[in-house]
PDB file of N, CA and C in Angstrom:
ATOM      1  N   UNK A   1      14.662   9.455 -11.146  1.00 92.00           N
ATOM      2  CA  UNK A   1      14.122  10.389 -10.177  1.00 92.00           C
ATOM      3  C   UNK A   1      12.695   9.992  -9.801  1.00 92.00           C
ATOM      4  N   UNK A   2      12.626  10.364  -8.767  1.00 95.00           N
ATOM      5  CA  UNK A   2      10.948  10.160  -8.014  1.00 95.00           C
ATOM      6  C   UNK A   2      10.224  10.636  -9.254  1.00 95.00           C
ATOM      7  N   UNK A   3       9.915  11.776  -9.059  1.00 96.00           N
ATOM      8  CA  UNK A   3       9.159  12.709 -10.034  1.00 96.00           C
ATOM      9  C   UNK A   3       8.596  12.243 -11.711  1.00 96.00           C
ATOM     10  N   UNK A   4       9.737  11.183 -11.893  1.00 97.00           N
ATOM     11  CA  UNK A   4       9.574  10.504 -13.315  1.00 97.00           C
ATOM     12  C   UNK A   4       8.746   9.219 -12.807  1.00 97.00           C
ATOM     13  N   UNK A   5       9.042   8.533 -12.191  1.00 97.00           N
ATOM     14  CA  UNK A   5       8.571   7.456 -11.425  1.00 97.00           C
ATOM     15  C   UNK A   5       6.756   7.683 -11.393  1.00 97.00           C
ATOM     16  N   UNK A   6       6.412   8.767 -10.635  1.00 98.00           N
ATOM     17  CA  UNK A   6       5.255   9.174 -10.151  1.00 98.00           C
ATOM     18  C   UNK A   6       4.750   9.695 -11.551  1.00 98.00           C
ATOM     19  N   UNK A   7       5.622   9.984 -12.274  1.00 98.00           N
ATOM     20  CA  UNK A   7       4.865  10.400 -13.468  1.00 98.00           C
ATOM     21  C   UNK A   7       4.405   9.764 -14.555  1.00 98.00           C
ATOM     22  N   UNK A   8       5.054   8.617 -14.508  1.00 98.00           N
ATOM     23  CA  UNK A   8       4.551   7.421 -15.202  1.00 98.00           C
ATOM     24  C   UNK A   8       3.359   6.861 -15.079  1.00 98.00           C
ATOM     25  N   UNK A   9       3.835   6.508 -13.533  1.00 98.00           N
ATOM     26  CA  UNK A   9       2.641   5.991 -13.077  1.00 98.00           C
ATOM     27  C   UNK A   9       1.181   6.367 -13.597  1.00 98.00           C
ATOM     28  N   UNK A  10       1.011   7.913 -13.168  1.00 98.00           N
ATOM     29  CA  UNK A  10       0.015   8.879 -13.721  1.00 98.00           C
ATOM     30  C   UNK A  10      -0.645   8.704 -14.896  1.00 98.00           C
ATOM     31  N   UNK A  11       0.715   8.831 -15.995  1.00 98.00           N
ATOM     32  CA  UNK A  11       0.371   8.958 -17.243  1.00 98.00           C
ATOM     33  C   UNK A  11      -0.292   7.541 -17.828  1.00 98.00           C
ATOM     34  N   UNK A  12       0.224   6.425 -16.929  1.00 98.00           N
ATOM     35  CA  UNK A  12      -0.352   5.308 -16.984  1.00 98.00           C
ATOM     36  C   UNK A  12      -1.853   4.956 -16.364  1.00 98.00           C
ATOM     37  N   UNK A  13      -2.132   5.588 -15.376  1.00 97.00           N
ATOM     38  CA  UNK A  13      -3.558   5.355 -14.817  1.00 97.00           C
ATOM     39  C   UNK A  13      -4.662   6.279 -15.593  1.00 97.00           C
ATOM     40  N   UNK A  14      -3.961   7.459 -16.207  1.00 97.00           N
ATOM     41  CA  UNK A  14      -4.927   8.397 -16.258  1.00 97.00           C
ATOM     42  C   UNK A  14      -4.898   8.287 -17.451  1.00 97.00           C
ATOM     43  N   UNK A  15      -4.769   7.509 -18.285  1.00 97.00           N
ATOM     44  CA  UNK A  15      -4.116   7.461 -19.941  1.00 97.00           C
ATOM     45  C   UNK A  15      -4.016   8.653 -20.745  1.00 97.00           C
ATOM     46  N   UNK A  16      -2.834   8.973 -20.445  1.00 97.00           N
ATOM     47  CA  UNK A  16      -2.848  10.311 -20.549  1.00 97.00           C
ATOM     48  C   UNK A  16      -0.929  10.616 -20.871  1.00 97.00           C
ATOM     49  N   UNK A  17      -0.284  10.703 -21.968  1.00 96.00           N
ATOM     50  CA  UNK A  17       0.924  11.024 -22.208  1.00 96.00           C
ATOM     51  C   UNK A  17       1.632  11.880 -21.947  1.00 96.00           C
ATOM     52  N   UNK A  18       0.706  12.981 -21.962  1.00 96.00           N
ATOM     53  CA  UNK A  18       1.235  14.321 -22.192  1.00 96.00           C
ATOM     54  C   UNK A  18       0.982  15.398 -20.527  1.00 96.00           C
ATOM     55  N   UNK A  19       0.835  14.477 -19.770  1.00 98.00           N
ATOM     56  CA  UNK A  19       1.095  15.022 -18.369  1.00 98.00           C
ATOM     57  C   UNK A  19       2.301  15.582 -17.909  1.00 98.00           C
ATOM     58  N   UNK A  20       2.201  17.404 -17.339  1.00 98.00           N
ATOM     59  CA  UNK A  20       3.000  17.945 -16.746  1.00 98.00           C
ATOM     60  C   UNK A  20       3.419  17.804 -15.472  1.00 98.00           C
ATOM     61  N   UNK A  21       4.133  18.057 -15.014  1.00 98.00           N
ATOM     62  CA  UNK A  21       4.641  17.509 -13.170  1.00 98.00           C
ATOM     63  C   UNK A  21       3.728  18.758 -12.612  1.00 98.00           C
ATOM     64  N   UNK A  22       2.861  19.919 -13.370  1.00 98.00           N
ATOM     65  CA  UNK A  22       2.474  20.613 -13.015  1.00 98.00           C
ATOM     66  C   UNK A  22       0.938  20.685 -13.282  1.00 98.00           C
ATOM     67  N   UNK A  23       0.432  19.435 -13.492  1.00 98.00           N
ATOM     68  CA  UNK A  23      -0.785  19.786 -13.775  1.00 98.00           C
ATOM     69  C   UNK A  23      -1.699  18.770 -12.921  1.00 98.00           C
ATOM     70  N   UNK A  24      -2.850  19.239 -12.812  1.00 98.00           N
ATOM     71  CA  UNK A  24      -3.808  19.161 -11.270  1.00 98.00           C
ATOM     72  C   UNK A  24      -4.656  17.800 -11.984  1.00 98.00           C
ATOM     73  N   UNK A  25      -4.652  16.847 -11.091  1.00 97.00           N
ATOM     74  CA  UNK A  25      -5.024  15.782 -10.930  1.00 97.00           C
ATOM     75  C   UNK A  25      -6.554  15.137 -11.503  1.00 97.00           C
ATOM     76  N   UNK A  26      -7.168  16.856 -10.651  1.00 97.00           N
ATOM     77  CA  UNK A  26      -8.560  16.518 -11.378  1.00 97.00           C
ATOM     78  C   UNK A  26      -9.298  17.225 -12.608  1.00 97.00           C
ATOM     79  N   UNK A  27      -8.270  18.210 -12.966  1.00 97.00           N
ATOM     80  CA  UNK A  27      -8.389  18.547 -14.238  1.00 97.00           C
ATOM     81  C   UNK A  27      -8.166  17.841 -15.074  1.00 97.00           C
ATOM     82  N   UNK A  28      -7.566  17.145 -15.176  1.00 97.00           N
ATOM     83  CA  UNK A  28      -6.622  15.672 -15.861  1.00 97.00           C
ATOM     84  C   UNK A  28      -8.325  14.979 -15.929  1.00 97.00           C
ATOM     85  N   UNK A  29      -9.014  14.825 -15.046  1.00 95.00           N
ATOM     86  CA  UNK A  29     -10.471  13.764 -15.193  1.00 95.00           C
ATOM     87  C   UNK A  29      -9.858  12.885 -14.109  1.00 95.00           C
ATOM     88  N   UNK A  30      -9.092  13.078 -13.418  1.00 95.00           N
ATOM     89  CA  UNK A  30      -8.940  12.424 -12.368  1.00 95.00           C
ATOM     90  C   UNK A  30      -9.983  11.973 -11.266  1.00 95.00           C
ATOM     91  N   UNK A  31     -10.597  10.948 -11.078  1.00 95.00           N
ATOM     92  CA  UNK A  31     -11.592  10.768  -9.982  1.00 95.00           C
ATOM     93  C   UNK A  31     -11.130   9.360  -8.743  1.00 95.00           C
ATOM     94  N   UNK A  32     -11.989   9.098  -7.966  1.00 94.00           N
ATOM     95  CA  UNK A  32     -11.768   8.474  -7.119  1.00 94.00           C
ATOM     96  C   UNK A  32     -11.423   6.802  -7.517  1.00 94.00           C
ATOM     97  N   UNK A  33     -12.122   6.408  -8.329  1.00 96.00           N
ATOM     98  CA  UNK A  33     -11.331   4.992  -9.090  1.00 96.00           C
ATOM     99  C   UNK A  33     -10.151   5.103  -9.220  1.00 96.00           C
ATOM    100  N   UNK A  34      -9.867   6.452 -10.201  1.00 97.00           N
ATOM    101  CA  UNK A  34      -8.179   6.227 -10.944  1.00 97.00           C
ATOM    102  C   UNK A  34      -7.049   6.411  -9.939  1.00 97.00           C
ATOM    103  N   UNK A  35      -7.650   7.868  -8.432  1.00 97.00           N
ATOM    104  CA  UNK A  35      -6.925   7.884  -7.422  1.00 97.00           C
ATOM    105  C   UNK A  35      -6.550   6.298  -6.736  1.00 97.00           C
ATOM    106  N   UNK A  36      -6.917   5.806  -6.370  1.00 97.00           N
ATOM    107  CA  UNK A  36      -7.165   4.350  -5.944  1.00 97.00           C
ATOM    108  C   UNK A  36      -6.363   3.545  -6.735  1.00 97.00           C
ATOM    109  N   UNK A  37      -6.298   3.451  -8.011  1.00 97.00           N
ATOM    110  CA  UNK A  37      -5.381   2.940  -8.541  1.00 97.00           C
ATOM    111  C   UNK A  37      -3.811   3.587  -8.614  1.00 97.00           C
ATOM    112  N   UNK A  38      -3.862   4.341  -8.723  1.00 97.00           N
ATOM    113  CA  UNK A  38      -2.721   5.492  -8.333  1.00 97.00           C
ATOM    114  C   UNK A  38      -2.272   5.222  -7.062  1.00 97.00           C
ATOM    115  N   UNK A  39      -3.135   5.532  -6.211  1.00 96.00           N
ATOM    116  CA  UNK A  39      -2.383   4.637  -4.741  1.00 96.00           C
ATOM    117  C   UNK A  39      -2.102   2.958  -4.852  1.00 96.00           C
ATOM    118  N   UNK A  40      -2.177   2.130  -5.403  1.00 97.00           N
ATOM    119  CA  UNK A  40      -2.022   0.586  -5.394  1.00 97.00           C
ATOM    120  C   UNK A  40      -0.701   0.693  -5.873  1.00 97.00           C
ATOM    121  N   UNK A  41      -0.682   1.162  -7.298  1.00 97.00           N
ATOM    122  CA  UNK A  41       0.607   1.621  -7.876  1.00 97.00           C
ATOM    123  C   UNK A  41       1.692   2.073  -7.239  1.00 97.00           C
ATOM    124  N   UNK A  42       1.506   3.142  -5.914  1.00 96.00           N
ATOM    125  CA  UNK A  42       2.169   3.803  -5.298  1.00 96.00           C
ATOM    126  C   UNK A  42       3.065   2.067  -4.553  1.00 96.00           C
ATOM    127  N   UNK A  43       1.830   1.905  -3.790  1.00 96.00           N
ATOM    128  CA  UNK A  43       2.422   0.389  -2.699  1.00 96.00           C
ATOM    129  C   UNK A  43       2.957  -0.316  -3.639  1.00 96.00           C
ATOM    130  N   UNK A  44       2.566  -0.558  -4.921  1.00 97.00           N
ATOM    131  CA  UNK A  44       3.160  -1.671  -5.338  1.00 97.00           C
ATOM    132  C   UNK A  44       4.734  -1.753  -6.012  1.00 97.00           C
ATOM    133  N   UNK A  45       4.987  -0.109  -6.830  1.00 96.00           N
ATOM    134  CA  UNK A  45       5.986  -0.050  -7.305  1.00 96.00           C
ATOM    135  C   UNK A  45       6.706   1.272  -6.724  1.00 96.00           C
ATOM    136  N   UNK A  46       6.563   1.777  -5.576  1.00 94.00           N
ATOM    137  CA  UNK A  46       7.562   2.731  -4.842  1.00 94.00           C
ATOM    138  C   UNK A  46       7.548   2.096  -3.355  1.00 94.00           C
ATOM    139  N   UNK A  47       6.679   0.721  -3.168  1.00 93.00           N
ATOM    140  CA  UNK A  47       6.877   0.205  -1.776  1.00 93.00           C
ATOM    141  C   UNK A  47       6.307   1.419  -0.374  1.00 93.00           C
ATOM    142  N   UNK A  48       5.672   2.829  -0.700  1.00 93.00           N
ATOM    143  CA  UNK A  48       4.923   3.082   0.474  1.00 93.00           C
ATOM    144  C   UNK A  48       3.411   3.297  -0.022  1.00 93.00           C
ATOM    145  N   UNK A  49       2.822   3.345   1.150  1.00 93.00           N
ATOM    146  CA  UNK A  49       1.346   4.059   1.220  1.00 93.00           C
ATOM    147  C   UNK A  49       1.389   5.593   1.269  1.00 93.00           C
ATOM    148  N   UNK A  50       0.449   6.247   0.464  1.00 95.00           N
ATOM    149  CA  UNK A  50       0.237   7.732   0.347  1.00 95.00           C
ATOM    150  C   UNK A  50      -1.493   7.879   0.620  1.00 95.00           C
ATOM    151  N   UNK A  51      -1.459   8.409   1.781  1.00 95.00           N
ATOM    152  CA  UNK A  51      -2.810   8.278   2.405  1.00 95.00           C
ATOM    153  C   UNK A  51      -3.986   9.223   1.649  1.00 95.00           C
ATOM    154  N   UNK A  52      -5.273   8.928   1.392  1.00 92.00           N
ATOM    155  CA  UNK A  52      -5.942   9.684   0.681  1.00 92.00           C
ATOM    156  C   UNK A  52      -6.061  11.536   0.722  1.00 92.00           C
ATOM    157  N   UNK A  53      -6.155  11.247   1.782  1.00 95.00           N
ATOM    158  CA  UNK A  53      -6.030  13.040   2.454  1.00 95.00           C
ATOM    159  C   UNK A  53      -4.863  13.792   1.413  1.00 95.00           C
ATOM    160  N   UNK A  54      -3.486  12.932   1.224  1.00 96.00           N
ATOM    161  CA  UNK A  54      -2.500  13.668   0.899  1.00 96.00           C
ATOM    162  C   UNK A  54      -2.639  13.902  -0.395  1.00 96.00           C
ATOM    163  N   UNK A  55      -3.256  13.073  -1.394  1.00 94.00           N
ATOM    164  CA  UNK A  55      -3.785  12.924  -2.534  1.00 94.00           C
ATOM    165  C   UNK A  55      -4.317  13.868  -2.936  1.00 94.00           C
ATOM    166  N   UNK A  56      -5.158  14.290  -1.939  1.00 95.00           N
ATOM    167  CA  UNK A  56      -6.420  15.551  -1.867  1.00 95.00           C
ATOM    168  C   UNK A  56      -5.577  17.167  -2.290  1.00 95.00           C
ATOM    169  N   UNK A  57      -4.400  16.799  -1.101  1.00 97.00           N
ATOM    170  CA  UNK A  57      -3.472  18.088  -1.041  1.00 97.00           C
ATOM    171  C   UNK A  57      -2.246  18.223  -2.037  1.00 97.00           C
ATOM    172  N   UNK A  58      -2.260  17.354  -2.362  1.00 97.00           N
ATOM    173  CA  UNK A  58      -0.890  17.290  -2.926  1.00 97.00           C
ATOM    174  C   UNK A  58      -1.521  16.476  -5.258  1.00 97.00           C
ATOM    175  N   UNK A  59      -2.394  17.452  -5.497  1.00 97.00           N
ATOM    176  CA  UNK A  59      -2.966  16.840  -6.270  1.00 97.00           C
ATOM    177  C   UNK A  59      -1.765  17.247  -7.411  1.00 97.00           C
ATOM    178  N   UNK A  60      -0.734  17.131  -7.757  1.00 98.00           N
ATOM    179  CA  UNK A  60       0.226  17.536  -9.315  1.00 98.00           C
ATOM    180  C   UNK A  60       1.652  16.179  -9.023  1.00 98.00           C
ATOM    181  N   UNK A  61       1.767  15.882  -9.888  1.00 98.00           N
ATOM    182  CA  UNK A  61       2.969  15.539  -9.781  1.00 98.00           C
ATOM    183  C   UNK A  61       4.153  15.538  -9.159  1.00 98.00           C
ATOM    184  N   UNK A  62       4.333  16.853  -9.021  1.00 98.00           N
ATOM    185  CA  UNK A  62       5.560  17.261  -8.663  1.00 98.00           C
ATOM    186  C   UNK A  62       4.948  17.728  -7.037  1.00 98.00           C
ATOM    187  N   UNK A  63       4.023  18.069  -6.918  1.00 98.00           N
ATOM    188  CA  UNK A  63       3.444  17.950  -4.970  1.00 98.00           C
ATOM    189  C   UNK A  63       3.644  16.821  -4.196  1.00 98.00           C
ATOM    190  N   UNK A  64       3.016  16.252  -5.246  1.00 98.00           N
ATOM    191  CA  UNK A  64       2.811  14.382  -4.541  1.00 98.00           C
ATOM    192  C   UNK A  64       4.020  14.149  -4.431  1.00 98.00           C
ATOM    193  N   UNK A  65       5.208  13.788  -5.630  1.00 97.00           N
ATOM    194  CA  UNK A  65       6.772  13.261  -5.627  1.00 97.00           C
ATOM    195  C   UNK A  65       7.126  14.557  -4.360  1.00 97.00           C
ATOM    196  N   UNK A  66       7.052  15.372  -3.947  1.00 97.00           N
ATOM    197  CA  UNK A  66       7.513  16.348  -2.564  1.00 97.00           C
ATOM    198  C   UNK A  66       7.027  15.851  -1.711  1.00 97.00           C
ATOM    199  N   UNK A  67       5.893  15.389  -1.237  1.00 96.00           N
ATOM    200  CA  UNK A  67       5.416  14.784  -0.127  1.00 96.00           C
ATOM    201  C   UNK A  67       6.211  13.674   0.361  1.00 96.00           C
ATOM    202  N   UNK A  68       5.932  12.844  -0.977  1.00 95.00           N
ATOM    203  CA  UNK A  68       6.874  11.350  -0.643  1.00 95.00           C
ATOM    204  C   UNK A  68       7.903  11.472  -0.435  1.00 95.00           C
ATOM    205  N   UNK A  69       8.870  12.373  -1.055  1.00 93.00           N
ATOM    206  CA  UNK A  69      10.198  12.584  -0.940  1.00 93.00           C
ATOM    207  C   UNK A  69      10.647  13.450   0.874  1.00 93.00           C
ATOM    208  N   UNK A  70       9.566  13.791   1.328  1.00 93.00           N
ATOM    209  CA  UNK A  70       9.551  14.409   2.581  1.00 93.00           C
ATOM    210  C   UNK A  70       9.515  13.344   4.081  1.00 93.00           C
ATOM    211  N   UNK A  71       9.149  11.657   2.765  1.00 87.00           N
ATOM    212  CA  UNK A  71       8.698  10.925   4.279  1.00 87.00           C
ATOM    213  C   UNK A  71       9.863  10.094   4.505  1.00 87.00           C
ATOM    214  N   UNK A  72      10.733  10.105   3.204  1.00 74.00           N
ATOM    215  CA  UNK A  72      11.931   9.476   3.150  1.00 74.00           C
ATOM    216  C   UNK A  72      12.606  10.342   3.889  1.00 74.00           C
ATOM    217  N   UNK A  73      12.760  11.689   3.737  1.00 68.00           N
ATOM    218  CA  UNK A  73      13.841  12.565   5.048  1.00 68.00           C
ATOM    219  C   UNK A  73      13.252  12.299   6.269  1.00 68.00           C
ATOM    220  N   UNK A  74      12.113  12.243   6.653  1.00 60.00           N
ATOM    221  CA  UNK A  74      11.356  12.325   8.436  1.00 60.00           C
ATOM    222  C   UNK A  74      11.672  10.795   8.800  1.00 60.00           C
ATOM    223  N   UNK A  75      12.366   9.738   8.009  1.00 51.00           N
ATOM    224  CA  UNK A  75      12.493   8.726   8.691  1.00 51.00           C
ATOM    225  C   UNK A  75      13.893   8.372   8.974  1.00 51.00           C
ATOM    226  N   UNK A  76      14.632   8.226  10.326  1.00 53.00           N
ATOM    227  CA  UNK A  76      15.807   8.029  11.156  1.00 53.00           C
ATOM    228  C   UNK A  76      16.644   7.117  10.123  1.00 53.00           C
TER     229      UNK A  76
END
């Protein structure tokens, strides 16, 4: 599933194991380095870009995996 995917990732940038699909990005100590790496990750091992803005909005796990999962339906 997406959601596991994205959550790896996370738990991998933010070194951090014990991340919920529900817990906020920058409570985590999340800052603009680790976002950044989090997006590279995104291009490199789910193949799209997730633009910073959405990052902003979509700061949990399970927001972000909804977003992405929203751009796969909006495309023909």
């Amino acid at each position: 599933m997406l959601v596991d995917r994205v959550r790896t990732i996370w738990c991998r940038e933010l070194r951090n194991d014990d991340i919920a699909v529900d817990d906020n990005f920058f409570t985590l100590g999340g800052q603009s380095v680790i976002m950044a790496r989090i997006q590279a990750a995104f291009i490199d091992e789910l193949g799209l870009e997730v633009p910073v803005d959405q990052m902003f909005l979509n700061p949990t796990v399970a927001s972000i995996s909804a977003y992405i999962e929203s751009l796969n339906t909006a495309t023909p």
